[in-house]
Every structure is written in C-alpha cells, then in structure tokens.
Coordinates of C-alpha atoms in Angstrom, one line a residue:
Chain T
X8 CA 71.0 -20.3 152.7
X9 CA 70.2 -21.3 149.2
X10 CA 71.5 -19.3 146.3
X11 CA 69.3 -18.0 143.5
X12 CA 69.8 -18.4 139.8
X13 CA 71.4 -15.0 139.5
X14 CA 73.9 -15.7 142.2
X15 CA 74.8 -19.1 140.8
X16 CA 75.4 -17.5 137.4
X17 CA 77.7 -14.9 139.0
X18 CA 79.7 -17.7 140.5
X19 CA 80.0 -19.4 137.2
X20 CA 81.1 -16.1 135.6
X21 CA 83.7 -15.3 138.4
X22 CA 81.7 -12.2 139.3
X23 CA 80.3 -13.2 142.6
X24 CA 80.6 -10.5 145.3
X25 CA 79.6 -12.5 148.3
X26 CA 81.7 -15.0 150.3
X27 CA 82.8 -17.4 147.6
X28 CA 84.0 -20.1 149.8
X29 CA 80.8 -20.2 151.8
X30 CA 78.8 -20.2 148.6
X31 CA 80.8 -23.1 147.1
X32 CA 80.5 -25.1 150.3
X33 CA 76.8 -24.6 150.3
X34 CA 76.5 -25.7 146.6
X35 CA 78.4 -28.9 147.5
X36 CA 76.2 -29.6 150.4
X37 CA 72.8 -28.7 149.0
X38 CA 71.3 -31.0 146.4
X39 CA 68.9 -28.4 145.0
X40 CA 71.6 -25.7 144.6
X41 CA 74.1 -28.2 143.2
X42 CA 71.6 -29.4 140.6
X43 CA 70.8 -25.9 139.5
X44 CA 74.4 -24.9 139.4
X45 CA 75.3 -27.9 137.2
X46 CA 72.4 -27.1 134.9
X47 CA 73.5 -23.5 134.5
X48 CA 77.1 -24.6 133.9
X49 CA 76.1 -27.1 131.3
X50 CA 74.1 -24.5 129.5
X51 CA 77.0 -22.1 129.7
X52 CA 79.3 -24.6 128.1
X53 CA 76.8 -25.5 125.4
X54 CA 76.2 -21.8 124.4
X55 CA 79.9 -21.0 124.6
X56 CA 80.7 -23.9 122.3
X57 CA 78.1 -22.8 119.7
X58 CA 79.1 -19.2 119.8
X59 CA 82.8 -20.0 119.5
X60 CA 82.2 -22.5 116.7
X61 CA 84.5 -21.7 113.8
X62 CA 86.3 -19.0 115.7
X63 CA 90.1 -19.0 115.5
X64 CA 91.7 -16.4 117.7
X65 CA 94.9 -15.4 115.8
X66 CA 98.1 -14.6 117.5
X67 CA 98.1 -11.0 118.6
X68 CA 99.8 -8.8 116.0
X69 CA 103.0 -7.5 117.3
X70 CA 103.0 -3.7 117.8
X71 CA 105.3 -2.5 115.1
X72 CA 106.6 0.9 114.1
X73 CA 103.3 1.7 112.4
X74 CA 101.7 1.7 115.8
X75 CA 104.0 4.4 117.1
X76 CA 102.1 7.5 117.7
X77 CA 104.5 9.7 116.0
X78 CA 102.4 9.5 112.9
X79 CA 100.0 12.4 112.2
X80 CA 96.5 11.0 112.4
X81 CA 93.2 12.4 111.5
X82 CA 89.9 11.7 113.0
X83 CA 86.8 12.7 111.2
X84 CA 84.5 13.8 114.0
X85 CA 80.9 12.9 113.8
X86 CA 81.4 10.8 110.6
X87 CA 80.4 7.6 112.2
X88 CA 77.2 9.2 113.2
X89 CA 76.7 10.6 109.7
X90 CA 77.3 7.2 108.1
X91 CA 75.1 5.3 110.5
X92 CA 71.8 6.5 109.1
X93 CA 69.8 4.0 111.1
X94 CA 70.4 5.5 114.5
X95 CA 68.1 6.4 117.3
X96 CA 66.5 9.8 117.2
X97 CA 68.1 11.1 120.4
X98 CA 71.6 10.1 119.3
X99 CA 71.1 11.8 115.9
X100 CA 69.8 15.0 117.5
X101 CA 72.5 15.0 120.2
X102 CA 75.6 14.4 118.2
X103 CA 75.3 14.0 114.5
X104 CA 76.1 17.6 113.7
X105 CA 76.7 20.6 115.8
X106 CA 74.0 22.4 113.8
X107 CA 71.4 19.8 114.3
X108 CA 72.2 19.5 117.9
X109 CA 71.9 23.2 118.6
X110 CA 68.8 23.6 116.5
X111 CA 66.8 20.5 117.3
X112 CA 67.7 19.4 120.8
X113 CA 64.6 19.8 122.8
X114 CA 65.7 21.2 126.1
X115 CA 64.3 22.1 129.4
X116 CA 66.2 24.4 131.6
X117 CA 65.4 26.2 134.8
X118 CA 63.0 29.0 134.0
X119 CA 65.2 31.7 135.3
X120 CA 68.0 30.8 133.0
X121 CA 66.1 30.7 129.8
X122 CA 63.6 33.0 128.3
X123 CA 62.5 30.8 125.5
X124 CA 61.3 27.3 125.9
X125 CA 60.2 25.3 122.9
X126 CA 58.2 22.2 122.6
X127 CA 59.3 20.1 119.6
X128 CA 56.0 19.2 118.1
X129 CA 56.6 18.4 114.4
X130 CA 58.4 15.7 112.5
X131 CA 60.3 16.4 109.4
X132 CA 62.8 14.3 107.4
X133 CA 66.3 15.4 106.5
X134 CA 67.9 13.7 103.6
X135 CA 71.5 12.7 104.1
X136 CA 73.4 11.4 101.1
X137 CA 76.8 9.9 100.4
X138 CA 77.6 13.2 98.8
X139 CA 77.0 15.0 102.1
X140 CA 79.2 12.6 103.8
X141 CA 81.9 13.1 101.2
X142 CA 81.6 16.8 101.6
X143 CA 82.1 16.5 105.3
X144 CA 85.1 14.3 104.7
X145 CA 86.5 16.9 102.3
X146 CA 86.0 19.8 104.7
X147 CA 87.7 17.9 107.5
X148 CA 90.3 16.6 105.2
X149 CA 91.6 20.1 104.6
X150 CA 93.2 20.3 108.0
X151 CA 95.8 18.1 109.7
X152 CA 95.5 16.8 113.2
X153 CA 92.5 15.8 115.2
X154 CA 89.2 17.5 115.4
X155 CA 87.2 16.1 118.2
X156 CA 83.9 17.0 119.7
X157 CA 85.7 18.1 122.8
X158 CA 87.2 20.9 120.8
X159 CA 83.8 22.2 119.8
X160 CA 82.0 22.0 123.1
X161 CA 81.1 19.9 126.0
X162 CA 78.4 17.3 126.1
X163 CA 76.9 16.0 129.4
X164 CA 74.3 13.4 129.8
X165 CA 72.3 12.6 132.8
X166 CA 69.3 10.5 133.7
X167 CA 66.8 10.6 136.5
X168 CA 66.7 7.0 137.8
X169 CA 67.3 3.7 136.2
X170 CA 65.7 1.9 133.3
X171 CA 62.9 -0.5 134.2
X172 CA 62.4 -3.6 132.0
X173 CA 60.3 -6.6 131.8
X174 CA 61.5 -9.4 129.6
X175 CA 58.5 -11.6 130.0
X176 CA 55.5 -9.3 130.0
X177 CA 52.0 -10.8 129.9
X178 CA 50.3 -7.7 128.7
X179 CA 50.7 -3.9 128.5
X180 CA 49.7 -3.2 132.1
X181 CA 53.2 -1.9 133.0
X182 CA 52.7 0.8 130.4
X183 CA 49.0 1.6 130.6
X184 CA 49.0 1.9 134.4
X185 CA 51.6 4.5 134.3
X186 CA 50.7 6.2 131.0
X187 CA 47.0 5.8 130.4
X188 CA 47.1 8.2 127.4
X189 CA 49.6 6.1 125.5
X190 CA 48.3 4.0 122.7
X191 CA 49.4 0.4 122.4
X192 CA 48.7 -2.4 120.0
X193 CA 46.6 -4.7 122.3
X194 CA 44.9 -6.9 119.7
X195 CA 47.5 -7.5 117.0
X196 CA 46.9 -10.6 115.1
X197 CA 49.8 -13.0 115.2
X198 CA 52.0 -10.7 117.2
X199 CA 53.0 -11.4 120.8
X200 CA 54.4 -9.0 123.3
X201 CA 58.0 -10.0 124.0
X202 CA 59.7 -7.3 126.0
X203 CA 59.1 -3.8 127.4
X204 CA 61.1 -1.2 129.1
X205 CA 60.8 2.3 130.4
X206 CA 63.7 4.8 130.1
X207 CA 63.9 7.5 132.8
X208 CA 63.8 11.2 132.1
X209 CA 67.1 12.3 130.6
X210 CA 68.9 15.4 129.8
X211 CA 71.7 16.1 127.3
X212 CA 73.5 19.4 127.9
X213 CA 75.7 21.0 125.4
X214 CA 78.0 24.0 126.0
X215 CA 79.6 25.5 123.0
X216 CA 83.2 26.7 123.0
X217 CA 83.1 29.3 120.3
X218 CA 86.7 30.3 120.7
X219 CA 88.0 26.8 120.0
X220 CA 85.4 26.2 117.3
X221 CA 86.4 29.4 115.5
X222 CA 90.1 28.4 115.7
X223 CA 89.1 25.1 114.0
X224 CA 87.2 27.0 111.3
X225 CA 90.3 29.1 110.6
X226 CA 92.4 26.0 110.5
X227 CA 90.0 24.5 108.0
X228 CA 90.1 27.6 105.9
X229 CA 86.7 29.0 106.6
X230 CA 86.1 32.8 106.5
X231 CA 83.0 32.7 108.6
X232 CA 83.1 32.5 112.3
X233 CA 80.5 31.7 114.9
X234 CA 79.3 34.8 116.9
X235 CA 81.1 35.4 120.2
X236 CA 77.7 35.7 121.9
X237 CA 77.3 31.9 121.7
X238 CA 80.5 31.3 123.7
X239 CA 79.8 29.0 126.7
X240 CA 76.1 29.3 126.3
X241 CA 74.4 26.1 127.3
X242 CA 71.7 24.4 125.4
X243 CA 69.9 21.4 126.9
X244 CA 67.6 18.7 125.7
X245 CA 65.2 16.9 128.0
X246 CA 63.0 14.0 127.2
X247 CA 60.4 12.8 129.7
X248 CA 60.4 9.1 130.6
X249 CA 59.7 7.1 127.5
X250 CA 58.7 3.6 126.7
X251 CA 60.0 0.8 124.4
X252 CA 58.3 -2.5 123.6
X253 CA 58.9 -5.3 121.2
X254 CA 56.4 -7.6 119.6
X255 CA 57.2 -10.8 117.7
X256 CA 55.2 -12.4 115.0
X257 CA 54.2 -16.0 115.7
X258 CA 55.2 -18.3 112.8
X259 CA 58.1 -17.8 110.4
X260 CA 58.1 -16.4 106.9
X261 CA 59.4 -18.1 103.9
X262 CA 62.9 -16.9 104.6
X263 CA 62.7 -18.5 108.0
X264 CA 62.8 -15.2 109.8
X265 CA 60.2 -13.8 112.3
X266 CA 58.6 -10.5 111.9
X267 CA 59.4 -8.1 114.8
X268 CA 58.0 -4.7 115.7
X269 CA 59.9 -2.4 118.0
X270 CA 58.0 0.6 119.3
X271 CA 59.3 3.7 121.1
X272 CA 56.8 6.1 122.6
X273 CA 57.9 9.5 123.9
X274 CA 56.4 12.8 124.9
X275 CA 57.2 16.1 123.3
X276 CA 60.9 16.9 124.0
X277 CA 61.6 20.4 125.3
X278 CA 64.1 22.7 123.8
X279 CA 65.4 25.8 125.6
X280 CA 68.0 28.2 124.5
X281 CA 69.7 31.1 126.1
X282 CA 67.5 34.2 126.2
X283 CA 69.8 36.3 124.1
X284 CA 70.1 33.7 121.3
X285 CA 68.0 34.0 118.2
X286 CA 67.3 30.6 116.6
X287 CA 67.5 31.9 113.0
X288 CA 70.8 33.6 113.7
X289 CA 72.3 30.4 115.0
X290 CA 71.2 28.5 111.9
X291 CA 72.6 31.2 109.6
X292 CA 75.9 31.3 111.5
X293 CA 76.3 27.5 111.4
X294 CA 75.1 27.4 107.8
X295 CA 77.8 29.8 106.7
X296 CA 80.5 28.4 109.0
X297 CA 81.4 25.4 106.8
X298 CA 80.5 22.9 109.5
X299 CA 77.4 21.6 107.8
X300 CA 77.3 20.1 104.3
X301 CA 75.5 22.4 101.8
X302 CA 72.6 20.2 101.0
X303 CA 71.7 19.7 104.7
X304 CA 72.1 23.4 105.3
X305 CA 69.5 24.0 102.5
X306 CA 67.0 21.7 104.2
X307 CA 67.5 23.2 107.7
X308 CA 67.1 26.8 106.5
X309 CA 64.0 25.8 104.6
X310 CA 62.1 24.9 107.9
X311 CA 60.0 27.8 109.1
X312 CA 60.1 27.0 112.8
X313 CA 63.2 25.0 113.1
X314 CA 63.2 25.1 116.9
X315 CA 60.0 23.1 116.9
X316 CA 61.0 20.3 114.6
X317 CA 62.4 16.9 115.3
X318 CA 64.6 15.8 112.3
X319 CA 64.4 12.3 111.0
X320 CA 67.5 11.5 109.0
X321 CA 67.3 9.1 106.1
X322 CA 69.4 8.2 103.1
X323 CA 67.9 9.2 99.8
X324 CA 70.1 6.6 98.0
X325 CA 69.1 3.5 99.9
X326 CA 65.7 4.4 101.4
X327 CA 62.3 5.6 100.3
X328 CA 60.3 8.2 102.2
X329 CA 56.5 8.3 101.9
X330 CA 53.8 10.1 103.9
X331 CA 50.4 8.8 104.8
X332 CA 47.5 9.7 107.0
X333 CA 46.6 6.8 109.3
X334 CA 43.6 7.2 111.6
X335 CA 43.8 10.9 110.9
X336 CA 47.5 11.3 111.9
X337 CA 50.3 12.3 109.6
X338 CA 52.7 9.4 109.3
X339 CA 56.2 9.4 107.7
X340 CA 57.3 6.0 106.6
X341 CA 61.0 5.2 105.7
X342 CA 61.7 1.9 104.1
X343 CA 64.7 0.3 102.6
X344 CA 64.8 0.4 98.8
X345 CA 66.3 -3.1 98.3
X346 CA 64.5 -5.9 100.1
X347 CA 67.3 -8.2 101.2
X348 CA 65.7 -11.4 102.3
X349 CA 68.9 -12.9 103.6
X350 CA 69.3 -10.0 106.1
X351 CA 65.7 -9.0 106.5
X352 CA 63.7 -5.9 105.6
X353 CA 63.4 -2.7 107.6
X354 CA 60.6 -0.2 107.6
X355 CA 60.1 2.6 110.2
X356 CA 57.0 4.7 110.7
X357 CA 57.1 8.0 112.6
X358 CA 53.9 9.7 113.8
X359 CA 52.5 11.9 116.5
X360 CA 49.3 11.1 118.2
X361 CA 48.1 13.8 120.7
X362 CA 51.1 14.6 122.8
X363 CA 53.2 11.5 122.1
X364 CA 55.6 10.6 119.3
X365 CA 55.6 7.0 118.1
X366 CA 58.6 5.4 116.3
X367 CA 57.6 2.0 115.0
X368 CA 60.3 -0.1 113.4
X369 CA 59.4 -3.3 111.6
X370 CA 61.9 -6.0 110.9
X371 CA 60.7 -8.5 108.3
X372 CA 57.4 -6.7 108.3
X373 CA 56.3 -5.1 105.0
X374 CA 54.8 -1.6 104.9
X375 CA 51.2 -2.8 104.6
X376 CA 51.6 -5.0 107.7
X377 CA 53.1 -2.1 109.6
X378 CA 50.3 0.2 108.6
X379 CA 47.7 -2.4 109.7
X380 CA 49.4 -2.5 113.1
X381 CA 49.4 1.3 113.5
X382 CA 45.7 1.2 112.6
X383 CA 45.1 -1.2 115.5
X384 CA 46.7 1.0 118.1
X385 CA 44.3 2.0 120.9
Chain N
X3 CA 101.7 25.4 115.0
X4 CA 99.4 23.8 117.5
X5 CA 95.8 24.8 117.4
X6 CA 94.3 24.8 120.9
X7 CA 93.1 21.3 121.6
X8 CA 94.2 19.9 118.3
X9 CA 97.6 18.3 118.6
X10 CA 99.3 17.9 115.2
X11 CA 101.7 15.3 116.4
X12 CA 100.5 12.5 118.5
X13 CA 102.3 11.4 121.6
X14 CA 104.6 8.4 121.5
X15 CA 103.2 4.9 122.1
X16 CA 102.9 4.3 125.8
X17 CA 102.7 1.6 128.3
X18 CA 99.0 1.9 128.8
X19 CA 98.2 1.2 125.2
X20 CA 100.4 -1.9 125.2
X21 CA 98.7 -3.2 128.4
X22 CA 95.2 -2.5 127.2
X23 CA 96.0 -4.0 123.8
X24 CA 97.3 -7.2 125.4
X25 CA 94.3 -7.4 127.8
X26 CA 91.5 -6.6 125.4
X27 CA 92.7 -7.8 122.0
X28 CA 91.2 -11.3 122.5
X29 CA 88.0 -9.9 124.1
X30 CA 87.4 -7.4 121.3
X31 CA 88.2 -10.1 118.7
X32 CA 85.7 -12.5 120.1
X33 CA 83.1 -9.7 120.3
X34 CA 83.6 -8.9 116.7
X35 CA 83.6 -12.6 115.7
X36 CA 80.2 -13.0 117.4
X37 CA 78.9 -10.0 115.5
X38 CA 80.3 -11.0 112.1
X39 CA 80.6 -14.7 112.1
X40 CA 83.9 -14.4 110.2
X41 CA 87.5 -14.7 111.5
X42 CA 88.8 -12.5 108.6
X43 CA 86.3 -9.7 109.3
X44 CA 86.9 -9.9 113.1
X45 CA 90.6 -9.7 112.6
X46 CA 90.4 -6.6 110.3
X47 CA 87.8 -4.8 112.5
X48 CA 89.8 -5.5 115.7
X49 CA 92.7 -3.7 114.1
X50 CA 90.4 -0.8 113.3
X51 CA 89.2 -0.6 116.8
X52 CA 92.6 -0.4 118.3
X53 CA 93.7 2.1 115.7
X54 CA 90.8 4.3 116.9
X55 CA 91.9 3.6 120.5
X56 CA 95.3 5.1 119.6
X57 CA 93.7 8.4 119.4
X58 CA 92.1 8.2 122.8
X59 CA 94.6 6.3 124.9
X60 CA 96.0 9.4 126.5
X61 CA 92.6 10.7 127.4
X62 CA 92.4 8.5 130.5
X63 CA 89.2 6.7 129.6
X64 CA 87.8 5.4 132.9
X65 CA 86.5 2.1 131.5
X66 CA 88.6 1.1 128.5
X67 CA 86.8 -2.2 128.2
X68 CA 83.4 -0.5 127.9
X69 CA 84.8 2.1 125.5
X70 CA 86.4 -0.6 123.3
X71 CA 83.1 -2.6 123.3
X72 CA 81.1 0.4 122.1
X73 CA 83.6 1.2 119.4
X74 CA 83.7 -2.4 118.3
X75 CA 79.9 -2.4 117.9
X76 CA 79.9 0.8 115.9
X77 CA 82.7 -0.4 113.7
X78 CA 80.8 -3.7 113.0
X79 CA 77.6 -1.8 112.3
X80 CA 79.3 0.5 109.8
X81 CA 81.0 -2.4 108.2
X82 CA 77.8 -4.3 107.6
X83 CA 76.0 -1.2 106.4
X84 CA 78.5 -0.6 103.6
X85 CA 79.6 -4.1 102.8
X86 CA 76.6 -6.4 103.1
X87 CA 75.8 -6.6 99.4
X88 CA 79.4 -7.0 98.4
X89 CA 79.8 -9.7 100.9
X90 CA 77.0 -11.7 99.5
X91 CA 78.5 -11.5 96.0
X92 CA 81.9 -12.5 97.2
X93 CA 80.5 -15.4 99.1
X94 CA 78.8 -16.7 95.9
X95 CA 82.0 -16.4 94.0
X96 CA 83.9 -18.2 96.8
X97 CA 81.4 -21.1 96.7
X98 CA 81.7 -21.3 92.9
X99 CA 85.4 -21.7 92.8
X100 CA 86.0 -24.2 95.6
X101 CA 86.1 -28.0 95.2
X102 CA 83.1 -29.9 96.2
X103 CA 84.1 -31.4 99.6
X104 CA 85.5 -28.0 100.7
X105 CA 82.3 -26.4 99.6
X106 CA 80.3 -28.8 101.6
X107 CA 82.4 -28.3 104.7
X108 CA 82.2 -24.5 104.3
X109 CA 78.5 -24.6 103.7
X110 CA 78.0 -26.6 106.9
X111 CA 80.2 -24.2 108.8
X112 CA 78.5 -21.1 107.4
X113 CA 75.1 -22.6 108.1
X114 CA 76.0 -23.3 111.7
X115 CA 77.4 -19.8 112.2
X116 CA 74.3 -18.3 110.5
X117 CA 72.1 -20.3 112.7
X118 CA 73.7 -19.1 115.9
X119 CA 73.5 -15.5 114.8
X120 CA 69.9 -15.9 113.8
X121 CA 69.1 -17.3 117.2
X122 CA 71.0 -14.4 118.9
X123 CA 69.1 -11.9 116.8
X124 CA 65.8 -13.3 118.2
X125 CA 66.7 -12.7 121.8
X126 CA 65.7 -9.4 123.4
X127 CA 68.3 -6.7 123.3
X128 CA 69.4 -7.0 127.0
X129 CA 69.8 -10.8 126.8
X130 CA 71.7 -10.6 123.5
X131 CA 74.0 -7.9 124.7
X132 CA 74.7 -9.7 128.0
X133 CA 75.5 -13.0 126.3
X134 CA 77.7 -11.4 123.6
X135 CA 79.7 -9.4 126.2
X136 CA 80.0 -12.2 128.7
X137 CA 81.3 -14.7 126.2
X138 CA 83.6 -12.1 124.8
X139 CA 85.2 -11.9 128.3
X140 CA 83.9 -8.7 129.7
X141 CA 83.3 -8.5 133.5
X142 CA 79.9 -7.7 135.0
X143 CA 81.2 -4.2 135.9
X144 CA 82.1 -3.7 132.3
X145 CA 78.8 -5.1 131.1
X146 CA 77.0 -2.7 133.5
X147 CA 79.0 0.2 132.1
X148 CA 78.3 -0.7 128.5
X149 CA 74.6 -1.6 128.7
X150 CA 73.5 0.3 131.8
X151 CA 71.8 -2.9 133.0
X152 CA 72.0 -2.8 136.8
X153 CA 74.8 -5.0 138.0
X154 CA 72.5 -7.1 140.2
X155 CA 70.4 -8.0 137.1
X156 CA 73.2 -9.2 134.9
X157 CA 73.4 -12.7 136.3
X158 CA 69.7 -13.3 135.9
X159 CA 69.7 -11.8 132.4
X160 CA 72.5 -14.1 131.3
X161 CA 70.8 -17.1 132.8
X162 CA 67.5 -16.4 131.1
X163 CA 69.2 -15.5 127.9
X164 CA 71.0 -18.8 127.8
X165 CA 67.7 -20.6 128.5
X166 CA 66.0 -18.8 125.7
X167 CA 69.0 -19.3 123.4
X168 CA 68.9 -23.0 123.8
X169 CA 65.2 -23.2 123.3
X170 CA 65.3 -21.1 120.1
X171 CA 68.4 -23.1 118.9
X172 CA 66.5 -26.3 119.2
X173 CA 63.4 -24.9 117.5
X174 CA 65.3 -23.2 114.7
X175 CA 67.7 -26.1 114.4
X176 CA 64.8 -28.6 113.9
X177 CA 63.3 -26.4 111.1
X178 CA 66.7 -26.0 109.6
X179 CA 67.2 -29.7 109.3
X180 CA 63.7 -30.6 108.0

C-alpha cells in the first residue's frame, strides 16, 4: 500500500511507527512512492544545509567544579515573565504575579463550590517598568536559596480537546460556521488569510499554599502575612474555545518585510473565587505582603472592580499606550516607541465587541493601517 | 536553616544531569543557533539554559528535551528583547574595524543567515516550530510535547513547511539579489 507524504517524512526523520522494513521495501518497489520520497529527502537536505549554514558546533564544555551543585543558587521566580512584556494574555494572567493571578484569572468552577462567579468584561492596562522588575529582583535578593512557584502554590492546566488548525484556509468559513457572532476581516485590501486555528476550552487552576508562602515572606523579611483563610483555596480560570488567525499583506515594504496581522478572538473569561474570600481583602493582603512591586500595587488597588478586569501589561519605557473609539468600541493600542526597521514594528490593539475580546497584533503594520483593518471587521 | 521547600544548599551534581547535558547540548545549541543566527550567542545562551536546568534536574522532569526547548526559547526571547539595539551598534563597529575582504565574507555570511531567518519568520507558527525543532534534533514525541501539535500531524507539517520554506527562499532570494 502506498505511503502518504506524512509517513514518508516520518521515515526520513526516523520517527516512523509502522513496519519500517515493509515501508522501505515498498518505497524501493513503487516508482511513485520512491519519487516522492526522494523529493522529500532532497528538500530535507537543502533546508538543513541552509539552516546550518555558518553554524559551528563547539566541543561540549567539560563539566567543571563550577557545575557542582554545592553552590548556593538563586532563582528569581516569575522574573522571566516580568521581563517578557510581550506575552500572551493568558500566560500573563496565569503566572506573572501571584497577585495578578489571583485577582484577574477568570474562573469557572462548579456552582456548588463557589458562591461568586465573575465575568471579566473590561480591559485595563497595567504599566510594568524596569524599576518594577528591579524592585522584584531586590525583594527576592534578600533571601538565599530558591523560591519557586511550587512553594507558593500549585498550578494545573487542562484543556477540553485538541487544537484545530488549517494552514491553508481559503476563507473564514471554519470560524464563521462555528461562531457566527465573531467579527472577521473579510474584505481587507492587500491582506490574505494565511492560517487559522481554534484552541479548545481550557482551565488554569491555582491552589495557594499560604503556610509555605508565609514562610517565604518571613524569610524575605516581610512583616505582613497572607490570611490563613486563603490556605488551599482553589481559584480557577476558564476560557471558552477561542480562535486565532493570521493574515499576510501581499507585496513587501521598503525594508523587504511583509506586513502580518495576528488576531485572537475570545469570549469573556470567567473568574470564580471561594465563597468566603473577599476580592478586596485578597488585594490588600497581597499588596501589603511584599510580593508585588509597589507601583503595580498602586495600579491594582486603583481599579474599582478588579475581579472584572483583564490586565494588559505594557512597558512605559519602550511602548506607547493610546485609547481610541473605533466603530463605537473602546480600543486600547500599544505600540513600540522606537520603530526598528531592521527587526520590524509591533503594534497591538485590544478591544471588546459585544461578548468577544479581540487582540490584534500587527507586525510591520503601522497604527493607521491596523485601525483601518479594525474598521473593516464585520 | 531550611525553609520548607526552599533548599539552601543544592544537591551534588548527579548522573542524570551529566547524561542529559551530553544528549541535549548539541540539540539545544542548534536550536539557539537557528533562533539567533550567531555561534557566539548560541554558545552563551546554551550555557544559560543548562545553568537553569541545574535547578530542576532533581525534580524528575518527565520530558527534559521539551523542557529544555521551552527554556531555550524563553532565554532567546529575553536576550533579544534586551540586546537588540546593542547588537546592531556592535555589528556596525565590527564591520568598521575589519579588513575589506573579511568584511565582504562576513557580510555575505550575515546576509545568508538573515535571509534564512527572514524566511523562517514568514512561515506559520506550527511549520516554523516543527522545522526548528526537527532540525535541532528533537524527536516527534518531543515536538508533540513542546508544541501540542498532534503527533500524527507533525510529519505533514514538516513536509509542508519545507515546501513553503523553499518557495519563500527562492522568492526572497531573487529579490535579495536584484
């Protein structure tokens, strides 16, 4: 029986799970399969040669005394997420800071476990600066040893199904058939649909270990503890199935780069908290605990209904935040301050239309072009 | 004093770390080379990745290859976020101080590397990730663990990705020359 392209590629990559001898015998005997196999192999070699061009794999450094694990080492937890400003919303909300996680994770839990369910319906920006990152560094630098998320609480992540994707879509039918209320950009001039995917419903569950967390706070020199009532309480975030698609501009710009638009569309996430937990109390406890940089604390406490807000982190130092009304919808636009033509420009717009949030990221598309595309959504 | 869950003194170097280091060093190096286009950066960042792995090696990570790949990607992202402007300045200085024939060779090499990376950036995310990980040396099981692409789809994604890569390379290469 003839082998398909995927199977032949698996054989080339030494990852074929079928009977390899039978497959190879068939390839040898079948002119069609042999031709396709050789084509794939040639392409493999060509791409490998190009990708490895210039690469010089050095001799592996010998493991010396410095690699002995006798040394005290320090890991700054969460810092990678703090420094990586341009991260997806769900990763930010889930992990960036315990405070943000607890306060902004939309959660859906079984109705008999939770009294309060919140729909996160509003977008607000939270400015994160290098100073905030240094402050977090400093706080963590007071202690020795390792502080890991495992010592604060437990995160669990689950999805309901597998991601669907189409890497050669002709139109938006895959989306509009399933989500007729979602708006898409059907008639964008000079932009062609390149890729789309649907991510299944997913849940992030976080259970706080107050005892361990308070021990860390003591270790770090804090006088303020988290309330015992939060111990082993579970907070969850659930997002319904959401959609991603990418459009590419036809034709290149002067810097020889294409314009790309990446769009994520998601429903209102749900937040639920234990019935005996008061949202404001949690914010105050975390704000005073020393776990959150002071400037971020100030912004969180300033929100009236924190449990209904989705935070959008941005860097005041390298990005500009503006707000506009487009087709009657409040839109927050974050763009890089320095346009770097060698590496491309990045602008992202966040807006809510009816019950869906839209996150639209433009690469090598200026703000005006991005706004025009948003105006064309239908 | 040992705080619950926060060991002050790390455990000694163990056999698992040595084995993983030996197995994955070239794979992580290649991965970082593909992301950065520079041997020097790849070498430095590979060290950083394994330094981080030191902190986790006794936590029995089920798929160390997948873990190392994710850390490598994060490390590369962080590096470029903080270094991209300095790198451009340093590259200009480098070009100014070299002799002419070395500059020409370096320009050609840099151009080729840039071209490949530009083409990679124009693939869709699944194709780009599959190609990067496959040519780094990760198995299909590891690629599935890292990207969550169903294992049965990985072969097809790689085949299509290569096809598109070659098409784009020809197109971009022609414009590059003209």
